[in-house]
Amino acid sequence: MTNGKARVNRNRPTRARLLSTVVFLCLAAIAPLEAQENPRALYREGRQALSAGEPFRAVELFTSALEQNPSYADALQGITEAYYELDEYDQALEYGTRYLRNANDLSEARNLLARVHIGLGNLGEAEELYRAVLDESPNNVEARIGTAELAVARDNTETALSRFEEARELAPTNRRVLLSLALVHRYAGRTDAADRYIRLALEHHADSPLVHLLAAEHYLDEDRLEQAAAEADTALSFRPENEDALLLRARIAYLRSNYEEAAQRAEEAIGVNRENGTAWYVRAAALERLERIDDSIETLRLGLRANEEDEFLRIFAEQVVTEELDPDDELRSEFASYHFDRAESFRDENLFSRSRVAYRRGLRVDPYHREGRIGYAQLFDTQGIASKFLQELEVVASFGETDQFLSDRIESYDSALQGSVSRDWGVDQFELERSPMVVDVFMNLDESTLRHPDGAVVYGEYLRDRLVSRERLAVPRPAEISDGFAQAYGSARGTGSDYFVLVTVREDERSIRMEVELYLSRTGDRLESFRSYRTGSEPIERAAGGVVDQVLALMPLRGQLLERRHDRGLITLGSLDGLEVGDELVVVKPGGVMLTTDAPGYRYTESEAVGTLEITALDALVSEGELSRKGDFDFISEGDLIVRASTDEEPAVMQDDSPMFPALYRELRRIR
């Protein structure tokens, strides 16, 4: 002891030093365990994100887990499912293949990979995978469900129902099976059966937001709006930010004519996802119904900024702008410029038909757009239709914006056309009364499946615009909404049109299918039926284009002998009607022609055909030809009809061989 103080041995550890050493050693020992646990924690978070409807977040978490353990089967399964949900099938295939190599449960991995192959359109590969599972385990419910979905992808509804029923025998209360049966029966028009399976799903899975959401959609489809609203509200009670449920609630409010609520609910859905084009549409349509036109147009502008590629939203916006704004309103130019930019791009790529559609659409929105009109004119110049080029330039000059460029072009082409058919005969071909085929358009609301309320009205008007743009067709009346054939036939017969089309539209988020039936208005005979299906970019424009091309191909040619000079005749048909030099047409007395009831075409007797005309020179909308009488006497007179010679051949129906997944398949994909 020294100075009363204890001597401290500095080589002896204190309690604090011992404690810190123990903690350090424990942490060092635990660290490797935490590193091993990390991928599992990330996987669990990824699963939670996927269940909460956040596939992007799920991809991030599963990717982080795989960075630490590239062979982690659960994470490979999760990321495959996430990419599948995002429709990124190529990525899903890559990870699904890796999952199959590392999976403990091969059946589960094969079932998932098969679904990915269906998404890619590889139906044969999917079938092989399901067969491999069922060979080893005939009672595998997931594989049974998969084969049913495969039948749906092949548009074989009856086979799908049979296979779903087989799965139900194995698992009577399986959620996917019950909901799938409800959806397929609804698609097949079997309402009672669909209703029964919805009730069973609600009974056994009342804790599932998806069950309540699909129940709401089912009741909405049946116009049972009170029940639909109640089920949508139940789905929202699980997760108030459920985007699908919010949008469904907005649609229900719209259909109940509660437009204030519809606009508010749609705004809530937009708050969850600003790229939801359907929500922007519902809000804008509701505001239009409330006659708040400025608010509706501003909503459409904002919606297109958030989702420029939403084709339906843009079509509706253009219809609102065209109907509600003055023709010279500057705001029209903003919407029209989109189409003029596309038109120039198509023209540069020599895609003249698509360029023409884009120019026409732009000019429909803004008819006084100088650059757009000149671009449209130049398209005809490129195609060698000088008279139409000149006519469009003269339209521009009528705006009062003539400059040296325009004046020079008009003077030059006016001089060059001095020897044209129309100038030789002294007629203004663009002012002549023509004899186009008159077509009425009816949208079959009863059979259509639409995500957009009042969508049939939008589609009908768009189809009418596209049909009117073809010189041989006239659609003088707005498209009508019909509940089926009887209503459409009664209306068309009353209008005195030549033909009418009944159009069914089936739309989903990424594709559009238009089913068309062509009828003779006089008798109601169905002459042809065809479909146009498109997916990918601009599906509405391309599907509608397929419909228009097919209708035009089926329409018989009809013109009039306008003037006669000895053996030369001028008729009201030209190059824009598809005529070529050397074509031979028949001259028939006006009262002697009747449209046939078995296929599009004409019926006339030999005595009513008084001669022929062979085309010798063409203009855009008129032609000159050499007349030949029939028999010893010349009965050919101005005002006679000009038609193509009748044949025993039926008009060819263009087959749409595009790979087609019914909208039902995408509905089934939502069920987890």
XYZ file of C-alpha atoms in Angstrom:
672
model
C 0.000 0.000 0.000
C 1.334 3.385 -0.859
C -0.254 6.701 0.113
C -3.390 4.740 1.033
C -4.117 3.909 -2.539
C -4.480 0.458 -4.006
C -2.029 -0.395 -6.673
C -3.556 -1.059 -10.018
C -2.302 -3.976 -12.173
C -2.573 -2.597 -15.707
C -2.139 -6.055 -17.244
C -5.279 -7.268 -15.582
C -8.479 -6.652 -17.622
C -11.162 -4.473 -16.094
C -14.844 -5.463 -16.159
C -15.556 -2.883 -18.873
C -12.752 -4.208 -21.037
C -13.976 -7.757 -20.511
C -17.514 -6.710 -21.485
C -16.409 -4.924 -24.645
C -14.316 -7.916 -25.644
C -17.240 -10.273 -25.170
C -19.535 -7.998 -27.201
C -16.978 -7.768 -30.005
C -16.550 -11.546 -30.126
C -20.307 -12.054 -30.115
C -20.817 -9.582 -32.946
C -18.040 -11.216 -34.927
C -19.695 -14.566 -34.464
C -23.160 -13.261 -35.343
C -22.106 -11.298 -38.457
C -21.769 -14.356 -40.742
C -25.177 -15.568 -39.553
C -26.742 -12.189 -40.398
C -25.180 -12.289 -43.844
C -26.737 -15.715 -44.330
C -30.106 -14.465 -43.086
C -30.106 -11.328 -45.251
C -31.300 -12.972 -48.518
C -34.138 -14.598 -46.593
C -35.196 -11.278 -45.097
C -35.029 -9.645 -48.513
C -37.077 -12.487 -49.950
C -39.742 -12.094 -47.257
C -39.942 -8.352 -47.967
C -40.172 -9.069 -51.686
C -43.060 -11.476 -51.083
C -44.852 -8.844 -49.030
C -44.362 -6.270 -51.798
C -45.687 -8.699 -54.417
C -48.758 -9.456 -52.282
C -49.337 -5.728 -51.815
C -49.402 -5.153 -55.582
C -45.938 -3.570 -55.794
C -44.115 -5.664 -58.423
C -41.421 -3.040 -59.094
C -40.450 -2.983 -55.414
C -40.577 -6.785 -55.388
C -38.124 -6.967 -58.304
C -35.715 -4.698 -56.425
C -35.836 -6.833 -53.271
C -35.571 -10.178 -55.048
C -32.644 -8.838 -57.094
C -30.847 -7.808 -53.896
C -31.371 -11.283 -52.461
C -29.997 -12.898 -55.629
C -26.915 -10.675 -55.587
C -25.970 -12.353 -52.323
C -27.102 -15.832 -53.358
C -27.563 -16.313 -57.137
C -28.931 -19.854 -56.612
C -31.576 -18.867 -54.063
C -34.574 -20.788 -55.448
C -37.277 -18.876 -53.527
C -35.952 -15.529 -54.765
C -35.741 -16.881 -58.323
C -39.353 -17.954 -58.043
C -40.395 -14.565 -56.668
C -38.629 -12.488 -59.321
C -40.081 -14.712 -62.066
C -43.574 -14.058 -60.708
C -42.887 -10.312 -60.419
C -41.690 -9.997 -64.025
C -44.612 -12.135 -65.169
C -46.996 -9.748 -63.418
C -45.303 -6.851 -65.218
C -45.743 -8.610 -68.598
C -41.956 -8.696 -68.982
C -42.027 -12.250 -70.252
C -38.475 -12.359 -71.604
C -37.081 -11.479 -68.183
C -39.507 -13.887 -66.535
C -38.296 -16.638 -68.875
C -34.654 -16.007 -67.960
C -35.277 -16.198 -64.210
C -37.868 -18.953 -64.546
C -35.344 -21.138 -66.348
C -32.833 -20.529 -63.554
C -35.511 -21.328 -60.999
C -36.214 -24.646 -62.707
C -32.522 -25.573 -62.433
C -32.404 -24.774 -58.699
C -35.908 -25.673 -57.510
C -36.579 -28.379 -54.946
C -40.144 -28.729 -56.233
C -39.882 -29.303 -59.997
C -43.645 -29.369 -60.465
C -44.040 -25.894 -59.008
C -41.206 -24.563 -61.164
C -42.585 -26.169 -64.328
C -46.054 -24.758 -63.692
C -44.677 -21.237 -63.305
C -42.427 -21.516 -66.355
C -45.361 -22.827 -68.398
C -47.377 -19.683 -67.577
C -44.446 -17.581 -68.760
C -44.327 -19.507 -72.044
C -48.060 -18.856 -72.572
C -47.391 -15.152 -72.101
C -44.696 -15.363 -74.789
C -47.062 -17.201 -77.127
C -45.052 -20.430 -76.849
C -48.129 -22.590 -76.347
C -46.423 -25.821 -77.384
C -43.642 -25.393 -74.798
C -46.222 -24.607 -72.109
C -48.192 -27.736 -72.976
C -45.067 -29.913 -72.693
C -44.280 -28.527 -69.243
C -47.798 -29.131 -67.965
C -47.786 -32.634 -69.425
C -44.519 -33.402 -67.615
C -46.073 -32.337 -64.309
C -49.277 -34.323 -64.835
C -47.369 -37.423 -65.934
C -45.618 -37.431 -62.569
C -48.541 -36.127 -60.509
C -51.971 -36.486 -62.184
C -53.685 -34.691 -59.301
C -51.519 -31.567 -59.409
C -54.118 -28.797 -59.165
C -51.848 -26.027 -60.468
C -51.088 -27.999 -63.619
C -54.785 -28.691 -64.129
C -55.467 -24.981 -63.818
C -52.602 -24.306 -66.222
C -54.011 -26.577 -68.921
C -57.349 -24.781 -68.554
C -55.641 -21.390 -68.994
C -53.840 -22.812 -72.020
C -57.222 -23.700 -73.534
C -58.389 -20.129 -72.889
C -55.284 -18.781 -74.645
C -56.311 -20.918 -77.630
C -59.847 -19.453 -77.407
C -61.313 -22.867 -76.599
C -63.808 -21.983 -73.896
C -65.521 -25.373 -73.579
C -62.244 -27.227 -73.074
C -61.204 -24.623 -70.513
C -64.421 -25.110 -68.531
C -63.982 -28.879 -68.562
C -60.427 -28.643 -67.237
C -61.309 -26.095 -64.562
C -64.066 -28.456 -63.399
C -61.501 -31.271 -63.187
C -59.371 -29.012 -60.981
C -62.405 -28.214 -58.827
C -63.040 -31.901 -58.190
C -59.512 -32.081 -56.753
C -59.787 -28.805 -54.798
C -63.444 -27.807 -54.301
C -62.697 -24.505 -52.524
C -59.541 -23.451 -54.385
C -59.739 -19.684 -54.901
C -58.142 -19.618 -58.357
C -60.429 -22.386 -59.567
C -63.637 -20.764 -58.312
C -62.760 -17.315 -59.664
C -61.575 -18.756 -62.981
C -64.818 -20.684 -63.426
C -66.768 -17.511 -62.698
C -64.795 -15.545 -65.280
C -65.007 -18.182 -68.016
C -68.750 -18.706 -67.519
C -69.273 -14.931 -67.625
C -67.245 -14.733 -70.842
C -69.390 -17.522 -72.320
C -72.578 -15.654 -71.374
C -73.643 -18.124 -68.657
C -74.615 -15.605 -66.022
C -76.235 -17.981 -63.539
C -73.198 -20.261 -63.444
C -70.834 -17.294 -63.070
C -72.981 -15.965 -60.238
C -72.873 -19.318 -58.444
C -69.081 -19.480 -58.486
C -68.756 -15.850 -57.357
C -70.939 -16.662 -54.343
C -68.809 -19.724 -53.546
C -65.626 -17.665 -53.777
C -67.086 -15.042 -51.431
C -68.202 -17.755 -49.031
C -64.820 -19.483 -48.799
C -62.474 -16.504 -49.284
C -64.136 -13.512 -47.661
C -60.726 -12.293 -46.496
C -59.396 -11.885 -50.056
C -59.531 -8.362 -51.564
C -59.184 -9.892 -55.038
C -62.331 -11.985 -54.556
C -64.334 -8.886 -53.631
C -62.824 -6.957 -56.549
C -63.742 -9.645 -59.094
C -67.179 -9.985 -57.511
C -67.653 -6.238 -57.990
C -66.645 -6.521 -61.653
C -69.057 -9.409 -62.126
C -71.964 -7.456 -60.640
C -70.989 -4.401 -62.673
C -71.095 -6.490 -65.845
C -74.616 -7.566 -64.871
C -75.709 -3.960 -64.163
C -76.189 -4.820 -60.485
C -74.585 -1.558 -59.485
C -75.523 -1.562 -55.784
C -73.881 -4.946 -55.223
C -70.913 -3.913 -57.343
C -70.387 -0.784 -55.244
C -70.633 -2.764 -51.987
C -68.018 -5.307 -53.090
C -65.694 -2.580 -54.372
C -65.973 -0.832 -51.013
C -65.107 -4.078 -49.242
C -62.009 -4.454 -51.413
C -61.042 -0.882 -50.506
C -61.472 -1.617 -46.804
C -58.511 -3.997 -47.026
C -56.315 -1.461 -48.818
C -57.666 2.074 -49.403
C -55.050 2.758 -52.104
C -56.136 -0.248 -54.188
C -55.920 1.273 -57.668
C -58.219 -1.262 -59.352
C -60.901 -0.875 -56.692
C -60.756 2.932 -56.834
C -61.130 2.889 -60.603
C -63.963 0.390 -60.371
C -65.706 2.660 -57.884
C -65.290 5.563 -60.328
C -66.781 3.526 -63.174
C -69.734 2.497 -61.033
C -70.406 6.106 -60.037
C -70.240 7.143 -63.709
C -72.735 4.476 -64.753
C -75.053 5.582 -61.947
C -74.847 9.101 -63.438
C -73.165 10.348 -60.273
C -70.575 12.286 -62.210
C -69.241 14.336 -59.299
C -68.372 11.162 -57.407
C -66.979 9.557 -60.566
C -64.618 12.486 -61.092
C -63.521 12.394 -57.440
C -62.947 8.624 -57.362
C -61.024 8.787 -60.635
C -58.852 11.532 -59.170
C -58.080 9.258 -56.201
C -56.994 6.508 -58.625
C -54.806 9.023 -60.465
C -53.225 9.917 -57.134
C -52.135 6.285 -56.786
C -50.917 6.003 -60.390
C -50.687 9.043 -62.663
C -50.173 6.788 -65.684
C -53.611 5.204 -65.343
C -55.132 6.384 -68.605
C -58.554 4.900 -67.866
C -58.791 6.957 -64.668
C -57.934 10.139 -66.579
C -60.606 9.226 -69.135
C -63.312 8.610 -66.530
C -62.536 11.919 -64.823
C -62.574 13.852 -68.124
C -65.749 12.119 -69.345
C -67.503 12.822 -66.035
C -66.505 16.488 -66.202
C -67.790 16.684 -69.767
C -71.116 15.235 -68.605
C -71.194 17.953 -65.961
C -70.668 20.470 -68.813
C -67.387 21.579 -67.257
C -65.765 21.518 -70.684
C -62.685 23.581 -69.820
C -61.949 21.307 -66.834
C -62.497 18.236 -68.989
C -60.070 19.434 -71.672
C -57.469 20.411 -69.070
C -57.815 16.947 -67.508
C -57.241 15.389 -70.928
C -54.150 17.542 -71.498
C -52.699 16.505 -68.137
C -53.600 12.883 -68.731
C -51.822 12.786 -72.081
C -48.751 14.400 -70.560
C -48.705 11.659 -67.923
C -49.357 8.888 -70.451
C -48.713 10.035 -74.001
C -49.172 6.519 -75.402
C -52.738 6.011 -74.129
C -54.460 5.734 -77.477
C -58.047 5.628 -76.212
C -57.534 8.724 -74.057
C -56.122 10.608 -77.051
C -59.010 9.584 -79.317
C -61.538 10.764 -76.744
C -59.625 14.010 -76.210
C -59.701 14.725 -79.945
C -63.429 14.053 -80.091
C -64.084 16.464 -77.216
C -61.864 19.150 -78.741
C -63.487 18.725 -82.170
C -67.023 18.903 -80.789
C -66.554 21.617 -78.191
C -63.997 24.114 -79.546
C -64.357 26.550 -82.444
C -62.634 25.366 -85.658
C -59.963 28.076 -85.370
C -59.296 27.614 -81.631
C -55.520 27.536 -81.071
C -55.828 24.650 -78.620
C -56.779 22.361 -81.497
C -53.262 22.719 -82.889
C -51.763 21.280 -79.707
C -53.708 18.031 -80.111
C -53.323 17.862 -83.907
C -49.536 18.306 -83.895
C -49.100 14.828 -82.431
C -50.554 13.317 -85.603
C -48.683 15.594 -87.989
C -45.378 14.618 -86.370
C -46.265 10.948 -86.782
C -47.389 11.527 -90.358
C -44.022 13.043 -91.293
C -42.213 10.156 -89.650
C -44.302 7.588 -91.552
C -43.776 9.474 -94.827
C -40.003 9.487 -94.303
C -40.175 5.699 -93.875
C -42.316 5.368 -97.059
C -45.277 4.148 -94.990
C -47.685 6.186 -97.093
C -50.949 4.578 -96.008
C -50.186 5.123 -92.312
C -48.986 8.644 -93.089
C -52.260 9.383 -94.836
C -54.258 8.161 -91.821
C -52.197 10.351 -89.472
C -52.558 13.439 -91.660
C -56.306 12.937 -91.960
C -56.645 12.514 -88.220
C -54.661 15.664 -87.568
C -56.746 17.658 -90.048
C -59.928 16.314 -88.496
C -58.815 17.967 -85.241
C -57.353 21.128 -86.768
C -58.601 21.659 -90.351
C -56.840 25.041 -90.630
C -53.367 23.778 -89.733
C -51.257 25.164 -92.606
C -48.194 22.911 -92.291
C -50.352 19.838 -91.744
C -52.430 20.578 -94.834
C -49.319 21.163 -96.970
C -47.764 17.933 -95.687
C -50.946 16.075 -96.578
C -50.885 17.630 -100.045
C -47.258 16.627 -100.580
C -48.160 13.047 -99.781
C -50.417 12.988 -102.865
C -47.661 14.591 -104.925
C -45.315 11.801 -103.835
C -47.904 9.240 -104.933
C -48.354 10.932 -108.326
C -51.897 12.245 -107.739
C -51.253 15.799 -108.924
C -54.872 16.981 -109.020
C -55.430 16.102 -105.368
C -52.128 17.810 -104.476
C -53.312 20.985 -106.204
C -56.726 20.836 -104.563
C -55.199 20.653 -101.072
C -52.883 23.599 -101.852
C -55.894 25.617 -102.980
C -57.561 24.832 -99.650
C -54.493 26.276 -97.881
C -54.656 29.369 -100.093
C -58.294 29.826 -99.090
C -57.091 30.362 -95.503
C -55.638 33.677 -96.692
C -52.056 32.597 -95.968
C -50.699 32.538 -99.508
C -46.936 33.027 -99.886
C -44.540 32.780 -102.815
C -43.959 29.051 -102.293
C -47.669 28.344 -102.352
C -48.379 30.637 -105.290
C -45.594 29.109 -107.367
C -46.737 25.558 -106.674
C -50.371 26.332 -107.460
C -49.468 28.066 -110.712
C -47.091 25.304 -111.741
C -49.476 22.431 -111.092
C -52.461 24.296 -112.495
C -50.542 24.623 -115.745
C -49.363 21.003 -115.704
C -52.916 19.717 -115.286
C -54.266 21.440 -118.401
C -54.358 18.126 -120.250
C -55.932 16.128 -117.407
C -59.248 14.304 -117.741
C -61.184 16.762 -115.585
C -59.802 19.795 -117.482
C -60.501 18.220 -120.883
C -64.121 17.628 -119.882
C -64.449 20.961 -118.060
C -65.566 19.598 -114.689
C -64.487 20.200 -111.094
C -64.043 16.617 -109.991
C -63.962 17.538 -106.300
C -67.383 19.201 -106.456
C -69.184 16.469 -108.405
C -71.981 14.505 -106.795
C -70.785 10.927 -106.453
C -72.519 7.618 -105.738
C -70.609 6.089 -102.824
C -71.866 3.065 -100.928
C -73.850 4.297 -97.925
C -73.013 2.403 -94.731
C -74.518 2.667 -91.261
C -72.414 1.809 -88.208
C -73.861 0.173 -85.092
C -71.923 -0.744 -81.971
C -73.129 -3.970 -80.360
C -73.145 -2.937 -76.712
C -74.720 -6.178 -75.507
C -71.793 -8.332 -76.680
C -68.927 -5.881 -76.164
C -66.604 -6.037 -73.159
C -65.319 -2.557 -72.392
C -63.081 -1.139 -69.679
C -64.162 2.424 -70.475
C -67.718 3.538 -69.596
C -69.376 4.941 -72.738
C -66.446 3.409 -74.633
C -68.754 2.119 -77.371
C -69.647 5.725 -78.253
C -65.964 6.640 -78.588
C -65.144 3.567 -80.683
C -68.191 4.066 -82.881
C -67.350 7.663 -83.722
C -63.716 6.770 -84.380
C -64.692 3.963 -86.763
C -67.100 6.288 -88.552
C -64.329 8.861 -89.037
C -62.051 6.219 -90.490
C -64.726 4.920 -92.879
C -65.681 8.413 -94.065
C -62.076 9.030 -95.080
C -62.397 6.520 -97.928
C -63.755 8.019 -101.153
C -65.982 5.068 -102.072
C -67.850 5.078 -98.759
C -70.326 7.432 -97.129
C -71.405 7.226 -93.486
C -73.849 10.139 -93.237
C -75.177 9.338 -89.751
C -73.347 9.128 -86.414
C -72.596 5.639 -85.145
C -75.444 4.260 -83.049
C -75.410 2.087 -79.938
C -77.385 -1.113 -80.407
C -78.353 -4.050 -78.224
C -78.159 -6.454 -81.153
C -79.209 -7.254 -84.700
C -82.946 -6.502 -84.504
C -82.495 -2.938 -83.306
C -79.702 -2.258 -85.816
C -81.653 -3.727 -88.742
C -84.786 -1.757 -87.953
C -82.825 1.482 -87.829
C -80.734 0.784 -90.961
C -83.761 -0.182 -93.053
C -85.387 3.096 -92.074
C -82.407 5.176 -93.200
C -82.288 3.656 -96.679
C -78.564 2.853 -96.467
C -77.011 0.182 -98.668
C -75.275 -1.808 -95.932
C -74.800 -1.707 -92.192
C -72.129 -3.107 -89.919
C -72.672 -4.385 -86.394
C -69.421 -4.071 -84.455
C -68.502 -5.805 -81.209
C -65.458 -4.492 -79.349
C -63.518 -6.493 -76.788
C -60.811 -4.488 -75.109
C -58.295 -5.111 -72.403
C -55.332 -3.149 -71.157
C -53.010 -4.038 -74.025
C -55.079 -5.277 -76.955
C -58.252 -4.661 -78.938
C -60.467 -7.055 -80.860
C -63.167 -5.828 -83.236
C -65.681 -8.361 -84.522
C -67.704 -7.141 -87.500
C -70.828 -8.444 -89.194
C -71.820 -6.907 -92.538
C -75.530 -6.872 -93.441
C -77.642 -5.771 -96.394
C -79.851 -2.954 -95.085
C -82.769 -3.777 -97.394
C -83.292 -7.369 -96.241
C -81.155 -7.797 -93.127
C -79.226 -10.671 -94.720
C -75.799 -11.215 -93.163
C -73.237 -11.161 -95.953
C -69.889 -11.488 -94.205
C -68.288 -11.590 -90.792
C -64.666 -10.968 -89.888
C -62.512 -9.766 -87.039
C -59.565 -7.458 -86.559
C -57.289 -8.040 -83.559
C -54.255 -5.988 -82.653
C -51.920 -5.714 -79.696
C -48.746 -3.745 -79.034
C -48.420 -0.136 -80.163
C -51.459 1.778 -81.518
C -53.769 -1.271 -81.347
C -56.946 0.809 -81.830
C -55.663 2.588 -84.939
C -54.455 -0.645 -86.506
C -57.522 -2.702 -85.559
C -59.840 -0.006 -86.942
C -57.699 0.160 -90.067
C -58.177 -3.571 -90.548
C -61.936 -3.138 -90.286
C -61.988 -0.253 -92.778
C -59.778 -2.076 -95.289
C -61.992 -5.160 -95.116
C -65.243 -3.210 -95.487
C -63.800 -1.330 -98.463
C -62.608 -4.571 -100.084
C -66.127 -6.021 -99.809
C -67.974 -2.980 -101.183
C -69.024 -3.255 -104.825
C -67.891 -0.420 -107.111
C -70.582 2.063 -108.152
C -70.284 5.145 -110.341
C -72.227 7.095 -112.935
C -71.826 7.956 -116.583
C -71.576 11.705 -116.194
C -71.152 12.784 -119.811
C -70.847 11.210 -123.248
C -69.081 12.382 -126.403
C -69.754 9.846 -129.123
C -67.794 6.719 -128.083
C -66.053 8.432 -125.164
C -67.550 8.639 -121.708
C -66.716 10.434 -118.440
C -67.517 8.561 -115.242
C -67.498 9.533 -111.551
C -64.809 7.045 -110.559
C -61.039 7.542 -110.573
C -57.668 6.418 -109.313
C -58.668 7.039 -105.689
C -61.410 4.458 -106.212
C -58.835 1.871 -107.232
C -59.330 2.044 -111.008
C -56.516 1.486 -113.501
C -56.141 2.058 -117.239
C -57.490 -0.995 -119.075
C -60.181 -1.866 -116.527
C -63.465 -2.834 -118.163
C -66.714 -1.802 -116.486
C -70.367 -2.469 -117.259
C -72.938 0.213 -118.163
C -76.353 -0.641 -116.687
C -79.705 1.171 -116.788
C -80.310 2.854 -113.398
C -83.395 0.861 -112.468
C -81.905 -2.458 -113.407
C -79.418 -2.998 -110.592
C -80.072 -4.518 -107.191
C -77.656 -5.382 -104.392
C -77.379 -9.138 -103.939
C -78.505 -10.911 -100.766
C -75.904 -13.690 -100.606
C -72.683 -11.627 -100.849
C -71.759 -7.980 -101.478
C -72.331 -7.254 -105.174
C -74.911 -6.492 -107.872
C -77.612 -8.441 -109.626
C -78.820 -7.376 -113.050
C -80.141 -9.136 -116.126
C -78.355 -9.243 -119.440
C -81.029 -7.023 -120.989
C -80.342 -4.307 -118.430
C -76.609 -4.212 -119.213
C -76.518 -1.869 -122.225
C -72.770 -1.670 -122.836
C -69.231 -1.564 -121.490
C -66.609 1.097 -120.817
C -62.854 0.479 -120.963
C -60.767 2.975 -118.946
C -58.336 4.926 -121.149
C -57.333 7.850 -118.894
C -57.519 8.500 -115.144
C -57.870 11.424 -112.804
C -58.260 11.333 -109.016
C -62.072 11.086 -108.914
C -63.093 10.871 -112.593
C -62.046 8.724 -115.533
C -62.452 8.669 -119.264
C -63.189 5.514 -121.198
C -64.180 4.044 -124.539
C -67.831 3.036 -124.744
C -69.034 -0.081 -126.541
C -72.725 -0.711 -127.027
C -74.336 -4.095 -126.592
C -76.316 -5.419 -129.519
C -77.488 -3.618 -132.618
C -78.929 -0.592 -130.858
C -77.214 2.023 -128.724
C -79.094 2.507 -125.433
C -76.210 4.036 -123.472
C -77.264 7.335 -121.855
C -75.850 9.880 -119.462
C -76.914 8.964 -115.938
C -76.455 5.205 -116.428
C -74.786 3.287 -113.620
C -71.213 2.059 -113.918
C -70.392 -1.197 -112.086
C -67.885 -4.002 -112.298
C -68.928 -7.069 -114.219
C -70.712 -9.591 -111.999
C -68.910 -12.887 -111.385
C -69.622 -16.135 -109.586
C -66.675 -15.466 -107.291
C -67.475 -14.239 -103.798
C -65.505 -11.277 -102.461
C -62.432 -12.426 -100.610
C -62.519 -12.019 -96.857
C -59.069 -11.122 -95.558
C -58.102 -13.494 -92.792
C -56.624 -11.962 -89.672
C -53.956 -14.445 -88.637
C -52.561 -12.298 -85.837
C -51.832 -14.317 -82.708
C -54.783 -13.621 -80.460
C -55.224 -14.065 -76.748
C -58.802 -13.362 -75.704
C -59.320 -10.622 -73.152
C -60.446 -13.432 -70.849
C -56.897 -14.769 -70.652
C -55.587 -11.505 -69.234
C -58.413 -11.533 -66.714
C -57.380 -14.993 -65.557
C -53.768 -13.866 -65.205
C -54.787 -11.481 -62.439
C -55.819 -14.337 -60.166
C -53.050 -15.392 -57.791
